[in-house]
Short mmCIF file of C-alpha atoms and ligand atoms in Angstrom, two decimals:
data_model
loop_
_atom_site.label_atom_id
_atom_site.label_comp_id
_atom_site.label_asym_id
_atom_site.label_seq_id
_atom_site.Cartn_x
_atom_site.Cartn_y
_atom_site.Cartn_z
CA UNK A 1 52.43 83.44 103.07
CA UNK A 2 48.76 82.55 101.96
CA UNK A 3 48.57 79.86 99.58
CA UNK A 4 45.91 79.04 96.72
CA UNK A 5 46.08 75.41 94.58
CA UNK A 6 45.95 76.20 91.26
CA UNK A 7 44.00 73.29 88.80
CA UNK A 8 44.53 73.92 85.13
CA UNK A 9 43.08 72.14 82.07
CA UNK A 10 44.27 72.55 78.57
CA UNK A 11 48.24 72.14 78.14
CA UNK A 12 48.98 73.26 74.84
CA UNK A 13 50.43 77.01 73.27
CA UNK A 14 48.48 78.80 76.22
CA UNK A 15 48.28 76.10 78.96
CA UNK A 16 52.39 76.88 78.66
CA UNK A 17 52.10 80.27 78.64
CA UNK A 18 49.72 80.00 81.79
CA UNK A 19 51.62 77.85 83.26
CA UNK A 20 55.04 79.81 83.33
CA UNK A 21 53.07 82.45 84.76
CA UNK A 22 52.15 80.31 87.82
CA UNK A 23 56.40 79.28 88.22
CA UNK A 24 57.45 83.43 87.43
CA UNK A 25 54.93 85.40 89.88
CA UNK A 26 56.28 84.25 93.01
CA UNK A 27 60.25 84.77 91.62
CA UNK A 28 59.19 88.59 89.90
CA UNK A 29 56.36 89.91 92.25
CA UNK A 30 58.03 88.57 95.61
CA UNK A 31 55.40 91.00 97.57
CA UNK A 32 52.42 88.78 95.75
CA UNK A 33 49.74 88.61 98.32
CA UNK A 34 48.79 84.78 97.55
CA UNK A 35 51.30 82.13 96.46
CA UNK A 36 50.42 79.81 93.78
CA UNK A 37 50.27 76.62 94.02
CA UNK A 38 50.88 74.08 90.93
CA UNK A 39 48.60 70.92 92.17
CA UNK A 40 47.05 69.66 88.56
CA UNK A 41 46.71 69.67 85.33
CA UNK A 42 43.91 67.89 83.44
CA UNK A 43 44.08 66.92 79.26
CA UNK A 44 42.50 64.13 77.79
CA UNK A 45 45.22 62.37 76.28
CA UNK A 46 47.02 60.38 78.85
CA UNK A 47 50.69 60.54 77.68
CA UNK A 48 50.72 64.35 76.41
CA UNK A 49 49.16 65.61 80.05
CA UNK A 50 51.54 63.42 81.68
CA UNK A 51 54.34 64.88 79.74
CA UNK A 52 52.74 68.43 80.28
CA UNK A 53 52.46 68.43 83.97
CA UNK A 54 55.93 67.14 84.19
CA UNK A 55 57.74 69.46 81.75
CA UNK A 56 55.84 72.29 82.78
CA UNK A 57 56.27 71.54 86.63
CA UNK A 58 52.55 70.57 88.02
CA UNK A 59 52.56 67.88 90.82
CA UNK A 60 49.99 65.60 88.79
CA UNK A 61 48.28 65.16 85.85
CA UNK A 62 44.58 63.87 86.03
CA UNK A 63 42.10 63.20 83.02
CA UNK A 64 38.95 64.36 84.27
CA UNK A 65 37.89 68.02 85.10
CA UNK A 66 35.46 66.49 87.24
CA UNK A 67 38.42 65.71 89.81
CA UNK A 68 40.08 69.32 89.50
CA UNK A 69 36.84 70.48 91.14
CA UNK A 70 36.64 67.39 93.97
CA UNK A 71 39.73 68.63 95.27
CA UNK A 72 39.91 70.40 98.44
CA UNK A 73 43.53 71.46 97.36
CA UNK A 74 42.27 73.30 94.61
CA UNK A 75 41.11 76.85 94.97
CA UNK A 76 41.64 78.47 91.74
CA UNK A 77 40.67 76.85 88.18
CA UNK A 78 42.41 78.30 84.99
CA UNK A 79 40.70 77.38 81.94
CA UNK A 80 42.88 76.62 78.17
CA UNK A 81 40.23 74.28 76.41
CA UNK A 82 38.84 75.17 73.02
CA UNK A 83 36.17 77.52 73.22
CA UNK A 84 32.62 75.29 73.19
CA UNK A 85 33.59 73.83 76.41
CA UNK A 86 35.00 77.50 78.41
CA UNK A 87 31.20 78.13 79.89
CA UNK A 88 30.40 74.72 80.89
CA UNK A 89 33.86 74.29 82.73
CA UNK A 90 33.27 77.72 83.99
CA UNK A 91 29.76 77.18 85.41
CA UNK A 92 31.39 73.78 87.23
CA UNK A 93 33.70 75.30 88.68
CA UNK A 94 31.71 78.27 89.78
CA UNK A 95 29.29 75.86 91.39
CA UNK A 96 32.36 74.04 92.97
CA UNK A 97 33.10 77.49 94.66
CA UNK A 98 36.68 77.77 92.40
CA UNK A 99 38.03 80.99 91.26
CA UNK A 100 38.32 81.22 87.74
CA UNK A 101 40.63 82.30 85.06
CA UNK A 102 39.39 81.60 81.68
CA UNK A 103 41.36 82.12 78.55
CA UNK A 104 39.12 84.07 75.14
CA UNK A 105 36.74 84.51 73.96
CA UNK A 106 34.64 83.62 77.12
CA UNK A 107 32.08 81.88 75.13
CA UNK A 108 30.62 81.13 72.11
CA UNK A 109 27.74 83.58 72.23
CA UNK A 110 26.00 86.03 74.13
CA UNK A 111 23.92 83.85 75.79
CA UNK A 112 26.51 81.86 77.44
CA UNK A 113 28.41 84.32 78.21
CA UNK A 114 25.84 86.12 80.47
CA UNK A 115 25.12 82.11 82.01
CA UNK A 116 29.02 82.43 82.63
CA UNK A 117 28.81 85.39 84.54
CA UNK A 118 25.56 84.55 86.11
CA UNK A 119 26.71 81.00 87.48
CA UNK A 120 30.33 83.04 88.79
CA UNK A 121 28.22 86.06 90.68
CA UNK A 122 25.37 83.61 92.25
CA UNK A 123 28.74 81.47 93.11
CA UNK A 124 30.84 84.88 94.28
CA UNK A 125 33.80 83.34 93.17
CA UNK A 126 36.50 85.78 91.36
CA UNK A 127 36.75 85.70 87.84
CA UNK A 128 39.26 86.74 85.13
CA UNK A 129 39.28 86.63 81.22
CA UNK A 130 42.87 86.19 80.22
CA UNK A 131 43.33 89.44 77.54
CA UNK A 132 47.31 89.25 78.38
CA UNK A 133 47.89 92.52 76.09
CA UNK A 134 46.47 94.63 78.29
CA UNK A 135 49.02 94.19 80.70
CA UNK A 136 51.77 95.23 78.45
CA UNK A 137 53.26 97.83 80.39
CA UNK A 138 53.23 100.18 77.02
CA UNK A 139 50.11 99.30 76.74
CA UNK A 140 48.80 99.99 80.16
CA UNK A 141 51.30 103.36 80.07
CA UNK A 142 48.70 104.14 77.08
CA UNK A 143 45.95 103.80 79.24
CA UNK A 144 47.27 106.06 82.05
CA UNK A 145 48.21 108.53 79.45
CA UNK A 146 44.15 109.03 78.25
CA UNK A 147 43.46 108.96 81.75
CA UNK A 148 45.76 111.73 82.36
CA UNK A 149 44.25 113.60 79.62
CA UNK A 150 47.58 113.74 77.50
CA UNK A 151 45.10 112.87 74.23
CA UNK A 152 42.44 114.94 74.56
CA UNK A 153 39.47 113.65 73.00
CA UNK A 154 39.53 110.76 70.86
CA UNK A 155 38.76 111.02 67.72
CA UNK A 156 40.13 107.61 65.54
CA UNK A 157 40.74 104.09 66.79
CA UNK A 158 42.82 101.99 64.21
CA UNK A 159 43.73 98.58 65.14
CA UNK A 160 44.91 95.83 63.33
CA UNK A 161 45.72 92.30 64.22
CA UNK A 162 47.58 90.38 61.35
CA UNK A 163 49.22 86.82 61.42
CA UNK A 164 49.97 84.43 58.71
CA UNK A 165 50.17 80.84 60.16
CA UNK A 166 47.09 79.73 58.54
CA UNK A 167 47.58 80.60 54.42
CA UNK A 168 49.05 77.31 53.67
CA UNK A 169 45.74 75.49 51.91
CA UNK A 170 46.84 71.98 53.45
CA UNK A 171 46.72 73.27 56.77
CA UNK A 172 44.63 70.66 58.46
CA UNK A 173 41.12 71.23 59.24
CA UNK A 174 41.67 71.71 63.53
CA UNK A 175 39.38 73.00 65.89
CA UNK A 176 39.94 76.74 64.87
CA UNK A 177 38.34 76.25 61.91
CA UNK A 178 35.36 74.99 62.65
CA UNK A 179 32.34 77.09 63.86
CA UNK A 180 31.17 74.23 66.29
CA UNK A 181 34.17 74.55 68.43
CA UNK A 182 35.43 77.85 68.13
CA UNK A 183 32.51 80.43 67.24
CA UNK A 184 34.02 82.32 65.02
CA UNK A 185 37.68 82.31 63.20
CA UNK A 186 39.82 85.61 62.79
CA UNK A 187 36.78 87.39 64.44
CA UNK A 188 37.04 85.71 68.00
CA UNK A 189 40.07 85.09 68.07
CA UNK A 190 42.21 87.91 67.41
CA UNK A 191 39.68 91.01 66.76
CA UNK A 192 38.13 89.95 70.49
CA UNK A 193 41.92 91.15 71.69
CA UNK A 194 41.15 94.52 69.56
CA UNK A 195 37.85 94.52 70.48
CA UNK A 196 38.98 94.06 74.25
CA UNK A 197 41.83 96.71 73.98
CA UNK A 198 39.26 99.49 72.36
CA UNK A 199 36.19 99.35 74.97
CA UNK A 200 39.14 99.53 77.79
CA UNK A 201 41.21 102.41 75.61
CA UNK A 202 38.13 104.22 74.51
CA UNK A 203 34.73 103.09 75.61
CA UNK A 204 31.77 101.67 74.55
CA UNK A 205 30.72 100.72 71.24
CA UNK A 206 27.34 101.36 69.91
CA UNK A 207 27.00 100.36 66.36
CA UNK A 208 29.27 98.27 63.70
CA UNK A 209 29.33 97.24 60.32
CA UNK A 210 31.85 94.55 59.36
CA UNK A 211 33.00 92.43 56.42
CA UNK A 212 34.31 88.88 56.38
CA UNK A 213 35.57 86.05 53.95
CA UNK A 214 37.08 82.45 54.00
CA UNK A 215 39.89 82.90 52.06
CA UNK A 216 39.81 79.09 51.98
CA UNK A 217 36.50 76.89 51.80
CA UNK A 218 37.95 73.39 52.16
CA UNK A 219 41.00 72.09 54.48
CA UNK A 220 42.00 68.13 54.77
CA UNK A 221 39.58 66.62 57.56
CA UNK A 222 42.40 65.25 60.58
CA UNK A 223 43.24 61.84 61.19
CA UNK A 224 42.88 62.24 64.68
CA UNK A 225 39.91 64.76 65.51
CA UNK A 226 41.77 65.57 69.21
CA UNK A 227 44.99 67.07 66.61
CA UNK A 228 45.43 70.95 66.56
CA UNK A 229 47.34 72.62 63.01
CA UNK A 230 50.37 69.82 63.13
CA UNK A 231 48.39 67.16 62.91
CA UNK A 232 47.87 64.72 60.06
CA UNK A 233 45.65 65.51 57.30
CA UNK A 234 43.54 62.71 56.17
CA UNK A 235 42.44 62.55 52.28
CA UNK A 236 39.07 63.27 52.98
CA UNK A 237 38.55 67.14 52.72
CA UNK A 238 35.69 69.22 54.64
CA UNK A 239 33.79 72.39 55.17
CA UNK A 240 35.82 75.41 57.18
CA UNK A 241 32.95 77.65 58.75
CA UNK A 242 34.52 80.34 60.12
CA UNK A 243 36.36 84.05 58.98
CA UNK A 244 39.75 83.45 57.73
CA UNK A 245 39.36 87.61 57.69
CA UNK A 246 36.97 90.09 59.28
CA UNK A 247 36.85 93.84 58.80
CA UNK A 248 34.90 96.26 60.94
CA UNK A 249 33.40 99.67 61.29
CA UNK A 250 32.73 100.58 64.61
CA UNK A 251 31.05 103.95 66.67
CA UNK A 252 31.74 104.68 69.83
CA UNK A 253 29.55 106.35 72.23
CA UNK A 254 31.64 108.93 73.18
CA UNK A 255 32.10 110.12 69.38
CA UNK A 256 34.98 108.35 68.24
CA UNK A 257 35.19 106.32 65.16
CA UNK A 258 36.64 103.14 65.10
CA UNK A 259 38.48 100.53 62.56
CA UNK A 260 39.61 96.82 62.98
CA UNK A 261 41.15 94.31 60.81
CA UNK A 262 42.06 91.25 61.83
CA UNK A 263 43.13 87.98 59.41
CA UNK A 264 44.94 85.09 59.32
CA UNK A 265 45.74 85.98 55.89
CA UNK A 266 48.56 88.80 55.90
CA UNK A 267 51.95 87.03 54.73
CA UNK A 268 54.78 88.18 56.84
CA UNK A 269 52.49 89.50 60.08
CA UNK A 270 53.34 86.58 62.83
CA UNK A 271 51.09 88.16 65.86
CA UNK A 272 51.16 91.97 64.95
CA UNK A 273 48.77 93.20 66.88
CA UNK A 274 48.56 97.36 66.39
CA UNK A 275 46.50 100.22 67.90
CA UNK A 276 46.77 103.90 67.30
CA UNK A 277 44.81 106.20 69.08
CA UNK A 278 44.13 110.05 67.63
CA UNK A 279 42.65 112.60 69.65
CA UNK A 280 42.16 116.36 70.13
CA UNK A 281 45.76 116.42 72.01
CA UNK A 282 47.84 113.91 70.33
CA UNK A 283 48.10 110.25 69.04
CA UNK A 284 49.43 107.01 70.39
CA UNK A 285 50.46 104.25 68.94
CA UNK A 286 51.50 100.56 69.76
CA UNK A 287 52.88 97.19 67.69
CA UNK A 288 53.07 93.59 69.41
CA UNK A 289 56.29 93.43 67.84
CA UNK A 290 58.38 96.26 69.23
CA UNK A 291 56.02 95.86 72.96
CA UNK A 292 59.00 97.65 74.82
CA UNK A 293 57.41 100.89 72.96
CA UNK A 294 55.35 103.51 72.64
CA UNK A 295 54.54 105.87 70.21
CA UNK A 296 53.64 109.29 71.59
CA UNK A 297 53.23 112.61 69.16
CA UNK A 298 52.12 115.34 71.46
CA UNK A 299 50.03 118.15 69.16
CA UNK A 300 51.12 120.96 71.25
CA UNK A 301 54.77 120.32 70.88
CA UNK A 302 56.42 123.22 68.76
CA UNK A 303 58.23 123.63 66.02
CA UNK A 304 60.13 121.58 63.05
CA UNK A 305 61.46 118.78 65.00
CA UNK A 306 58.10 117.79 66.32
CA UNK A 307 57.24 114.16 65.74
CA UNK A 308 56.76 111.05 67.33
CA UNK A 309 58.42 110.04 69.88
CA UNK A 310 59.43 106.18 71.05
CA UNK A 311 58.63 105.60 74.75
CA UNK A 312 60.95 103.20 75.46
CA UNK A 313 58.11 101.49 78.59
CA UNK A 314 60.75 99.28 80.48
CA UNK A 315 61.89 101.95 82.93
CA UNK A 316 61.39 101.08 86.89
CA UNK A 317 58.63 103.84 87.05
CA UNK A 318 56.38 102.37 84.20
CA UNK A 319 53.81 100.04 84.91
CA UNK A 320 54.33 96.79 86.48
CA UNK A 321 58.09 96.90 85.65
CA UNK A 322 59.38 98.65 89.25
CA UNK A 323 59.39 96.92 92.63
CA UNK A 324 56.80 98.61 95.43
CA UNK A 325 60.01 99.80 97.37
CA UNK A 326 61.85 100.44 94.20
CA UNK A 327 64.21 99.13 91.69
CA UNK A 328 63.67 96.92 88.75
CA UNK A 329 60.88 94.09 89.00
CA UNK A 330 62.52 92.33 86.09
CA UNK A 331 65.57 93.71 84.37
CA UNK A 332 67.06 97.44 84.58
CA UNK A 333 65.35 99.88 82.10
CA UNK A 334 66.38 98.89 78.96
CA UNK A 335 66.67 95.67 79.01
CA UNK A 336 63.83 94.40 76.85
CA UNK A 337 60.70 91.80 78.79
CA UNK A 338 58.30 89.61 76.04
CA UNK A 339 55.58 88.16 75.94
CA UNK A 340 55.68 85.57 78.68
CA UNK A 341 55.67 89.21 80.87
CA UNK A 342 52.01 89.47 79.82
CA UNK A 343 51.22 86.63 81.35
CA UNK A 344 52.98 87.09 84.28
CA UNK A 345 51.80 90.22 84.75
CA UNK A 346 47.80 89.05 84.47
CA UNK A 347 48.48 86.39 86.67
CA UNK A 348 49.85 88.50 89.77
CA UNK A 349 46.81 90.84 89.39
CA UNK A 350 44.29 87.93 89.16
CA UNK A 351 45.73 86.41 92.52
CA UNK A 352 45.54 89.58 94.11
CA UNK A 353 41.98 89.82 92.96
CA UNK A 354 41.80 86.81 95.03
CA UNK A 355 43.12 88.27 98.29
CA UNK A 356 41.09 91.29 98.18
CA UNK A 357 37.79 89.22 97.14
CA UNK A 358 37.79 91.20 94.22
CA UNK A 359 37.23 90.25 89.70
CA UNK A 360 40.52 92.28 88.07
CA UNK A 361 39.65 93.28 84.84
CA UNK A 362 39.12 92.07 82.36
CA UNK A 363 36.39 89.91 84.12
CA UNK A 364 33.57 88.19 82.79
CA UNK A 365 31.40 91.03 83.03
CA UNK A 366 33.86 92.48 80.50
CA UNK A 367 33.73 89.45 78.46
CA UNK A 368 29.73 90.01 78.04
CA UNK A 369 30.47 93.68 76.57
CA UNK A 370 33.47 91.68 74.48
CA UNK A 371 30.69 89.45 73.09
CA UNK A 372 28.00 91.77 72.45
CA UNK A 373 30.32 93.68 69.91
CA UNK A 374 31.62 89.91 68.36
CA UNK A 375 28.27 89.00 67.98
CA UNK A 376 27.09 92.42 66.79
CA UNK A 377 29.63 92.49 64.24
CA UNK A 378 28.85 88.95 63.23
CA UNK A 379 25.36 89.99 62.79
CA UNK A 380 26.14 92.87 60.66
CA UNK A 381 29.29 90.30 58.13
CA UNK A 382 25.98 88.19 57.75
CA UNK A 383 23.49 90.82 56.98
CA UNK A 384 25.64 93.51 55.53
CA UNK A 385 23.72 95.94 57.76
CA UNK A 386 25.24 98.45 60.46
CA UNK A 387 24.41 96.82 63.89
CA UNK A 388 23.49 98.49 67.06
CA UNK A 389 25.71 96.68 70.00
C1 SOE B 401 46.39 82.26 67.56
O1 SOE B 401 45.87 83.01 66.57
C2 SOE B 401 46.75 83.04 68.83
O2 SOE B 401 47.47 82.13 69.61
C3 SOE B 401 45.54 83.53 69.62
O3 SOE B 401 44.68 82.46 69.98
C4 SOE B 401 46.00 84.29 70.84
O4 SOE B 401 44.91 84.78 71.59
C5 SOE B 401 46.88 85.44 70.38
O5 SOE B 401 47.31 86.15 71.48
C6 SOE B 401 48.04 84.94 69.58
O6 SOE B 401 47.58 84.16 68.50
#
């Protein structure tokens, strides 16, 4: 079997989730057309990417990006950095003839986005943007459904994305909160999932008109500026500059009207991350938290017990979950996968992207759109204006 070496840097909450990917695919997609290979991963603190690589099963760690791309070995370059540094490493690496995965948002504005995509076509290298929720099998079962025409013409897009994990107001001032480093707050991070989700669901957008606040203004400055959220505050206090919260209004080309929410602010929402589609045939609906299901209410279906029904999407004929010659990929239907699935799942399409010489979506051209509505509805939070995308 073909082989690829697979460099990563970044080893925290998503470097893990990457990384089990890399160890699962081979085990769960036995027919995958390219075998990864875990050569490196890179950090900048000595003792924690030492600990990583082990732990997490990479043959070394190294402290340099620079030396991911030297490599021979190395044919593939997944990317788990905060986001200032995403289109720099990407350009590298693109130059250094590396595939790329890169995790969200791809950049930190339109402009490098497009230098992103640019550096990865002039380089014809494959690239991915890691938006794992696609590739929930209810999810993608959602997609196949509009394809199918089992909606009918959409009408309403309602999502929501809701978590909680930053209300406490001695939270530590890390990298998420700070415009520098990552862009935007609630807005990049979790509506760009939404955002993502909707222009793959239900098209193009064409004009928004959001809303956003900073619940709160000042966190505790870190001791150590290379901390993330369990880090030591220091006394000193300082500026947060991004959306704890952002609201938007969106139209889409086709007709449909759109909402989003997403916040950091909603006590009790961990990661719920919700879509419900209504159209001329029927609605759909999906939560993060239940991702085994999906809601289905067919409009033709007759009489008094008519309702929604709960797609249970684990079955052997749903997506990704049944082996090519059949039989379960993971467990029997029924028998609930996570979110570690979504990972998996992304990971076996990028690498055979690779084989067939071929960007899976969503690829960085996707992550320009992606952008384009993020900075759109940035445009219109600051100017309180509807935007044209
Ligand atoms: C934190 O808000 C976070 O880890 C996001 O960065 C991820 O993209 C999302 O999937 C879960 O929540």
């Amino acid at each position: 079997m073909q082989e690829i070496g697979v460099g990563m840097v970044g080893y925290s909450f998503m470097g893990r989730a990457h990384s089990n990917a890399y160890r699962q695919v081979p085990f769960f997609y036995p027919e995958v057309a390219i075998k990864p290979v875990m050569k490196a991963i890179c950090g900048r603190t000595r003792d924690a990417v030492d600990a990583a690589a082990k732990q997490m099963g990479w043959e070394e760690a190294v402290y340099d990006f620079d030396q991911l791309l030297d490599r021979d070995d190395i044919g593939l370059i997944d990317i788990n950095t905060p986001n200032n540094v995403h289109v720099a490493m990407v350009i590298k690496a693109a130059q250094a003839g590396k595939h790329i995965i890169c995790e969200k948002p791809l950049g930190m504005n339109v402009a490098e986005t497009e230098a992103a995509l640019k550096a990865v076509r002039e380089a014809g290298v494959v690239h991915m943007l890691c938006h794992n929720y696609r590739r929930i099998p209810a999810v993608w079962l959602a997609k196949d459904m509009i394809e199918a025409g089992l909606i009918g013409d959409i009408y309403h897009w309602r999502a929501t994305y809701l978590q909680d994990w930053l209300m406490d107001p001695s939270a530590p001032l890390f990298w998420r909160c700070q415009k520098e480093i990552a862009g935007s707050g609630a807005l990049g991070d979790l509506m760009a999932h939404s955002i993502d989700l909707a222009l793959w669901l239900v098209g193009d957008i064409d004009h928004v008109c959001g809303s956003w606040r900073t619940f709160v203004k000042q966190r505790p400055k870190l001791e150590s500026t290379d901390a993330g959220l369990g880090g030591a505050g220091s006394e000193q206090m300082g500026d947060v500059t991004v959306d704890d919260a952002t609201v938007a209004l969106a139209q889409f080309a086709n007709g449909a009207l759109g909402t989003f929410e997403a916040t950091r602010f909603a006590p009790g929402h961990k990661n719920s991350n919700c879509f419900e589609i209504n159209g001329s045939k029927g609605s759909i609906r999906f939560n993060l938290e239940r991702l085994n299901e999906l809601g289905y209410y067919n409009a033709e279906d007759p009489g008094e017990e008519a309702g929604f029904a709960t797609i249970i999407a684990n079955a052997d004929c749903h997506p990704f979950q049944g082996l090519p010659d059949g039989g379960p990929r993971y467990w029997p239907g029924g028998h609930n996968i996570g979110y570690e699935h979504t990972f998996i799942n992304t990971i076996y399409d990028l690498l055979e992207g690779i084989a067939r010489g071929e960007s899976p979506h969503p690829n960085f051209e996707d992550g320009v759109k992606i952008q384009k509505v993020l900075a759109a509805v940035e445009q219109s939070c600051e100017s309180a204006n509807w935007i044209q995308v």
